[in-house]
mmCIF file of C-alpha atoms and ligand atoms in Angstrom:
data_model
loop_
_atom_site.group_PDB
_atom_site.id
_atom_site.type_symbol
_atom_site.label_atom_id
_atom_site.label_comp_id
_atom_site.label_asym_id
_atom_site.label_seq_id
_atom_site.Cartn_x
_atom_site.Cartn_y
_atom_site.Cartn_z
ATOM 1 C CA MET V 19 0.459 15.891 -24.148
ATOM 2 C CA LEU V 20 -1.159 19.752 -23.058
ATOM 3 C CA PHE V 21 0.459 21.977 -21.194
ATOM 4 C CA THR V 22 -2.080 23.119 -19.006
ATOM 5 C CA HIS V 23 -2.147 26.068 -16.408
ATOM 6 C CA PHE V 24 -1.210 23.586 -13.295
ATOM 7 C CA GLY V 25 0.672 21.364 -15.564
ATOM 8 C CA ILE V 26 0.630 18.527 -17.562
ATOM 9 C CA SER V 27 -2.508 16.950 -19.476
ATOM 10 C CA GLY V 28 -4.142 15.128 -21.951
ATOM 11 C CA PRO V 29 -4.609 11.399 -23.055
ATOM 12 C CA ILE V 30 -0.507 10.404 -22.649
ATOM 13 C CA ILE V 31 -0.150 12.142 -19.266
ATOM 14 C CA LEU V 32 -3.749 10.161 -18.693
ATOM 15 C CA SER V 33 -2.307 7.015 -19.137
ATOM 16 C CA ALA V 34 0.547 7.122 -17.490
ATOM 17 C CA SER V 35 -1.157 8.089 -14.771
ATOM 18 C CA SER V 36 -3.151 4.918 -14.033
ATOM 19 C CA TYR V 37 0.377 3.245 -13.703
ATOM 20 C CA MET V 38 1.430 5.562 -11.177
ATOM 21 C CA SER V 39 0.462 5.583 -7.638
ATOM 22 C CA ALA V 40 -0.263 9.104 -5.339
ATOM 23 C CA ASN V 41 2.989 8.504 -2.921
ATOM 24 C CA GLU V 42 5.635 7.550 -5.359
ATOM 25 C CA ALA V 43 7.648 9.912 -6.425
ATOM 26 C CA TYR V 44 8.829 9.871 -10.339
ATOM 27 C CA LYS V 45 11.228 11.776 -12.472
ATOM 28 C CA LEU V 46 8.872 13.288 -15.899
ATOM 29 C CA ILE V 47 11.623 13.580 -18.651
ATOM 30 C CA LEU V 48 10.636 14.735 -22.408
ATOM 31 C CA ASP V 49 11.466 14.122 -25.333
ATOM 32 C CA LEU V 50 9.862 17.430 -27.244
ATOM 33 C CA LYS V 51 10.718 16.572 -30.372
ATOM 34 C CA PRO V 52 10.739 12.222 -31.257
ATOM 35 C CA ALA V 53 10.565 11.929 -34.509
ATOM 36 C CA LEU V 54 13.705 13.394 -34.907
ATOM 37 C CA SER V 55 17.157 11.746 -34.025
ATOM 38 C CA ASP V 56 20.435 13.551 -32.071
ATOM 39 C CA ASP V 57 21.828 14.596 -35.588
ATOM 40 C CA GLN V 58 18.856 15.571 -37.368
ATOM 41 C CA LEU V 59 18.026 18.211 -34.751
ATOM 42 C CA ASP V 60 22.307 19.645 -34.801
ATOM 43 C CA ASN V 61 21.772 19.200 -38.650
ATOM 44 C CA LYS V 62 17.989 21.200 -38.038
ATOM 45 C CA LEU V 63 20.192 23.662 -35.527
ATOM 46 C CA ILE V 64 22.852 24.344 -38.032
ATOM 47 C CA LEU V 65 20.676 25.112 -40.903
ATOM 48 C CA LEU V 66 18.226 27.288 -39.109
ATOM 49 C CA PHE V 67 21.247 29.467 -37.432
ATOM 50 C CA GLU V 68 22.271 30.097 -40.787
ATOM 51 C CA GLU V 69 19.310 31.361 -42.347
ATOM 52 C CA GLU V 70 18.121 33.480 -39.092
ATOM 53 C CA HIS V 71 22.302 33.986 -37.541
ATOM 54 C CA LEU V 72 20.666 37.676 -37.198
ATOM 55 C CA LYS V 73 17.437 36.770 -35.297
ATOM 56 C CA SER V 74 17.530 36.049 -31.215
ATOM 57 C CA ILE V 75 17.933 31.533 -30.598
ATOM 58 C CA GLY V 76 14.929 32.689 -29.162
ATOM 59 C CA LYS V 77 12.953 33.718 -32.126
ATOM 60 C CA VAL V 78 15.130 30.248 -33.649
ATOM 61 C CA LEU V 79 13.598 28.485 -31.372
ATOM 62 C CA GLU V 80 9.934 29.294 -32.939
ATOM 63 C CA ASN V 81 10.350 27.001 -35.248
ATOM 64 C CA LEU V 82 10.988 24.160 -32.751
ATOM 65 C CA LEU V 83 8.580 24.656 -29.900
ATOM 66 C CA PRO V 84 5.520 26.107 -28.296
ATOM 67 C CA LYS V 85 6.121 30.090 -28.275
ATOM 68 C CA LYS V 86 4.786 29.969 -24.471
ATOM 69 C CA LEU V 87 7.554 26.880 -23.757
ATOM 70 C CA ILE V 88 11.013 28.543 -24.958
ATOM 71 C CA ASN V 89 11.499 31.238 -21.695
ATOM 72 C CA MET V 90 11.634 28.115 -19.542
ATOM 73 C CA PHE V 91 13.622 26.058 -22.030
ATOM 74 C CA LEU V 92 16.462 28.613 -22.587
ATOM 75 C CA LYS V 93 16.106 29.357 -18.354
ATOM 76 C CA SER V 94 16.663 25.833 -17.594
ATOM 77 C CA ILE V 95 20.295 25.307 -19.464
ATOM 78 C CA ASN V 96 21.344 29.450 -18.859
ATOM 79 C CA ILE V 97 20.949 30.815 -22.466
ATOM 80 C CA ASP V 98 19.908 34.170 -22.934
ATOM 81 C CA TYR V 99 16.572 34.370 -24.978
ATOM 82 C CA TYR V 100 18.233 37.310 -26.982
ATOM 83 C CA LYS V 101 21.174 36.155 -27.828
ATOM 84 C CA LYS V 102 21.398 35.909 -31.003
ATOM 85 C CA ALA V 103 21.645 32.745 -33.261
ATOM 86 C CA CYS V 104 25.052 33.420 -34.867
ATOM 87 C CA ASP V 105 26.572 33.946 -31.371
ATOM 88 C CA ILE V 106 25.896 30.433 -30.248
ATOM 89 C CA THR V 107 28.530 28.658 -29.416
ATOM 90 C CA LYS V 108 28.849 24.308 -30.031
ATOM 91 C CA PHE V 109 28.508 23.953 -26.714
ATOM 92 C CA GLU V 110 25.401 25.781 -26.383
ATOM 93 C CA ARG V 111 23.522 24.091 -28.897
ATOM 94 C CA THR V 112 24.230 20.887 -27.778
ATOM 95 C CA ALA V 113 22.906 22.031 -24.613
ATOM 96 C CA ILE V 114 19.772 23.014 -26.868
ATOM 97 C CA ILE V 115 19.810 19.210 -28.210
ATOM 98 C CA ASN V 116 20.173 17.482 -24.588
ATOM 99 C CA ASN V 117 17.262 19.801 -23.268
ATOM 100 C CA LEU V 118 14.919 19.265 -26.420
ATOM 101 C CA LYS V 119 15.368 15.243 -26.439
ATOM 102 C CA HIS V 120 15.718 14.941 -22.525
ATOM 103 C CA PHE V 121 13.353 18.111 -21.112
ATOM 104 C CA ASP V 122 13.254 17.354 -17.391
ATOM 105 C CA LEU V 123 10.312 18.384 -15.898
ATOM 106 C CA LYS V 124 9.500 18.886 -11.749
ATOM 107 C CA TYR V 125 6.984 16.100 -10.591
ATOM 108 C CA ASP V 126 5.021 17.547 -7.896
ATOM 109 C CA SER V 127 1.156 14.853 -7.604
ATOM 110 C CA LEU V 128 -1.730 13.836 -9.400
ATOM 111 C CA ARG V 129 -4.332 15.708 -9.836
ATOM 112 C CA ASP V 130 -7.070 15.687 -6.613
ATOM 113 C CA ILE V 131 -9.168 12.585 -6.900
ATOM 114 C CA ASP V 132 -12.030 14.726 -7.224
ATOM 115 C CA GLU V 133 -10.338 15.262 -11.135
ATOM 116 C CA ALA V 134 -10.059 11.511 -11.965
ATOM 117 C CA ILE V 135 -11.398 9.752 -14.871
ATOM 118 C CA ILE V 136 -11.832 6.963 -13.358
ATOM 119 C CA THR V 137 -10.673 5.127 -10.516
ATOM 120 C CA ALA V 138 -9.405 1.480 -9.726
ATOM 121 C CA GLY V 139 -10.673 -0.584 -7.432
ATOM 122 C CA GLY V 140 -14.337 -1.345 -6.410
ATOM 123 C CA VAL V 141 -16.320 -4.276 -6.376
ATOM 124 C CA ASN V 142 -14.591 -7.406 -7.167
ATOM 125 C CA VAL V 143 -15.598 -8.895 -10.341
ATOM 126 C CA LYS V 144 -15.799 -12.473 -9.208
ATOM 127 C CA GLU V 145 -18.462 -11.627 -7.371
ATOM 128 C CA ILE V 146 -20.211 -10.539 -10.082
ATOM 129 C CA ASP V 147 -22.170 -12.934 -12.510
ATOM 130 C CA PRO V 148 -21.073 -11.436 -16.070
ATOM 131 C CA LYS V 149 -24.158 -12.778 -17.949
ATOM 132 C CA THR V 150 -26.479 -10.350 -16.289
ATOM 133 C CA MET V 151 -24.346 -8.573 -13.311
ATOM 134 C CA GLU V 152 -26.703 -10.391 -10.361
ATOM 135 C CA SER V 153 -24.451 -10.122 -7.622
ATOM 136 C CA LYS V 154 -23.573 -13.380 -6.208
ATOM 137 C CA LEU V 155 -23.493 -12.548 -3.055
ATOM 138 C CA VAL V 156 -27.204 -10.275 -3.056
ATOM 139 C CA LYS V 157 -29.835 -11.483 -4.550
ATOM 140 C CA ASN V 158 -31.499 -9.496 -6.548
ATOM 141 C CA LEU V 159 -28.737 -5.660 -6.776
ATOM 142 C CA TYR V 160 -27.141 -5.905 -9.480
ATOM 143 C CA ILE V 161 -23.723 -4.067 -10.067
ATOM 144 C CA VAL V 162 -22.235 -1.882 -13.200
ATOM 145 C CA GLY V 163 -19.848 0.765 -14.801
ATOM 146 C CA GLU V 164 -17.882 2.766 -12.539
ATOM 147 C CA VAL V 165 -18.105 0.415 -8.825
ATOM 148 C CA LEU V 166 -17.225 -2.392 -10.405
ATOM 149 C CA ASP V 167 -13.219 -2.823 -10.181
ATOM 150 C CA ILE V 168 -12.868 -2.780 -13.695
ATOM 151 C CA ASP V 169 -10.975 0.040 -15.404
ATOM 152 C CA ALA V 170 -9.218 1.355 -18.145
ATOM 153 C CA LEU V 171 -6.765 3.006 -20.127
ATOM 154 C CA THR V 172 -8.191 6.512 -21.669
ATOM 155 C CA GLY V 173 -9.830 6.344 -25.275
ATOM 156 C CA GLY V 174 -13.605 5.763 -24.937
ATOM 157 C CA TYR V 175 -13.131 2.426 -22.733
ATOM 158 C CA ASN V 176 -14.468 2.806 -19.653
ATOM 159 C CA LEU V 177 -17.263 4.415 -21.174
ATOM 160 C CA GLN V 178 -17.814 1.302 -22.985
ATOM 161 C CA ILE V 179 -17.661 -0.393 -19.461
ATOM 162 C CA ALA V 180 -20.676 1.288 -18.341
ATOM 163 C CA PHE V 181 -23.281 1.120 -21.012
ATOM 164 C CA SER V 182 -21.779 -2.502 -21.984
ATOM 165 C CA THR V 183 -22.392 -3.714 -18.214
ATOM 166 C CA ALA V 184 -25.795 -1.127 -17.843
ATOM 167 C CA TYR V 185 -26.967 -2.444 -21.266
ATOM 168 C CA GLN V 186 -26.315 -6.163 -19.691
ATOM 169 C CA ALA V 187 -27.901 -5.610 -16.391
ATOM 170 C CA ALA V 188 -31.031 -4.517 -17.955
ATOM 171 C CA MET V 189 -32.225 -6.932 -19.886
ATOM 172 C CA ASN V 190 -31.793 -9.163 -17.194
ATOM 173 C CA ILE V 191 -33.320 -7.704 -14.016
ATOM 174 C CA GLU V 192 -36.109 -9.180 -13.293
HETATM 175 C C1 FAD M 11 -13.595 14.530 -16.559
HETATM 176 C C2 FAD M 11 -13.889 13.359 -17.443
HETATM 177 C C3 FAD M 11 -13.269 12.377 -18.374
HETATM 178 C C4 FAD M 11 -14.206 11.198 -18.687
HETATM 179 N N1 FAD M 11 -13.377 10.839 -20.088
HETATM 180 C C5 FAD M 11 -14.183 9.471 -20.672
HETATM 181 C C6 FAD M 11 -13.281 9.610 -22.069
HETATM 182 O O1 FAD M 11 -13.456 10.160 -22.815
HETATM 183 N N2 FAD M 11 -14.052 8.137 -22.034
HETATM 184 C C7 FAD M 11 -13.862 7.630 -21.484
HETATM 185 O O2 FAD M 11 -14.118 6.352 -21.574
HETATM 186 N N3 FAD M 11 -14.058 7.490 -20.054
HETATM 187 C C8 FAD M 11 -14.928 8.969 -19.740
HETATM 188 N N4 FAD M 11 -14.718 8.991 -18.346
HETATM 189 C C9 FAD M 11 -14.942 7.986 -17.624
HETATM 190 C C10 FAD M 11 -16.492 7.944 -17.505
HETATM 191 O O3 FAD M 11 -17.113 8.672 -17.313
HETATM 192 C C11 FAD M 11 -17.202 7.369 -16.708
HETATM 193 O O4 FAD M 11 -16.363 6.119 -17.188
HETATM 194 C C12 FAD M 11 -18.422 6.466 -16.632
HETATM 195 O O5 FAD M 11 -18.899 7.805 -16.919
HETATM 196 C C13 FAD M 11 -19.274 5.520 -15.298
HETATM 197 O O6 FAD M 11 -20.075 5.564 -15.371
HETATM 198 P P1 FAD M 11 -20.833 5.310 -14.225
HETATM 199 O O7 FAD M 11 -22.290 5.188 -14.705
HETATM 200 O O8 FAD M 11 -21.126 4.202 -13.918
HETATM 201 O O9 FAD M 11 -21.210 6.114 -13.399
HETATM 202 P P2 FAD M 11 -21.703 7.778 -13.258
HETATM 203 O O10 FAD M 11 -21.263 8.030 -14.890
HETATM 204 O O11 FAD M 11 -19.990 8.033 -12.594
HETATM 205 O O12 FAD M 11 -22.531 8.091 -12.873
HETATM 206 C C14 FAD M 11 -23.469 7.599 -11.067
HETATM 207 C C15 FAD M 11 -24.070 9.172 -11.160
HETATM 208 O O13 FAD M 11 -24.863 8.033 -9.962
HETATM 209 C C16 FAD M 11 -25.343 9.340 -9.146
HETATM 210 N N5 FAD M 11 -25.013 9.052 -7.618
HETATM 211 C C17 FAD M 11 -24.019 9.051 -6.996
HETATM 212 N N6 FAD M 11 -24.553 8.944 -5.730
HETATM 213 C C18 FAD M 11 -25.617 9.106 -6.018
HETATM 214 C C19 FAD M 11 -26.608 8.651 -4.771
HETATM 215 N N7 FAD M 11 -26.441 8.469 -3.415
HETATM 216 N N8 FAD M 11 -28.186 8.311 -5.566
HETATM 217 C C20 FAD M 11 -28.475 8.959 -6.659
HETATM 218 N N9 FAD M 11 -27.831 9.115 -7.340
HETATM 219 C C21 FAD M 11 -26.071 8.677 -7.289
HETATM 220 C C22 FAD M 11 -24.037 10.853 -9.966
HETATM 221 O O14 FAD M 11 -25.199 11.329 -9.533
HETATM 222 C C23 FAD M 11 -24.027 9.995 -11.500
HETATM 223 O O15 FAD M 11 -24.851 10.427 -11.705
HETATM 224 C C24 FAD M 11 -14.357 10.607 -17.742
HETATM 225 C C25 FAD M 11 -14.597 11.036 -16.878
HETATM 226 C C26 FAD M 11 -14.584 12.260 -16.308
HETATM 227 C C27 FAD M 11 -15.258 12.427 -15.107
#
């Protein structure tokens, strides 16, 4: 997952977007530390706070988060970036763990259709002969790739659809 200048992106977001529709409202909750349970995170924080007790909480969190995220992360739970690690209360530590495991992002919208990587919809595959890619409705009309009502998750499958259907048509056009 990528944080970008407009919001979030990357393969997991592109895949998630294929299950979303433009007019729905969504909640976006990120687990920023999926490999660690709440208890493991608590132990890690206690250890970090002991080792770096004179540093600010903002600096200490560099061990766990990308630098640019830390300010926003702490603001969302009302903890001062410059508060010393040794002054962080148990209550605040719990809030940090909760925020790491359930980081709430406001969903605004999907990106514009112009930026879509693949779009669902298109010519119904039932109307196409899969051996030749010729239309069953219009003779000598071959339909391949993105124009077909086939779409897949990101990962090369859409290019494969374009290449394979184009090959099939090219080998059969008379
Ligand atoms: C930013 C981006 C990233 C992507 N990343 C991936 C990826 O990582 N993996 C993956 O599998 N897929 C990816 N895709 C999807 C993949 O590129 C498409 O599914 C695939 O290119 C579709 O191939 P196509 O030949 O059917 O259509 P296109 O590649 O769209 O080709 C259609 C061609 O027709 C031309 N054309 C349009 N109208 C006319 C006209 N009237 N007359 C003449 N020519 C016309 C267009 O200029 C274009 O060259 C990505 C797409 C985008 C936009």
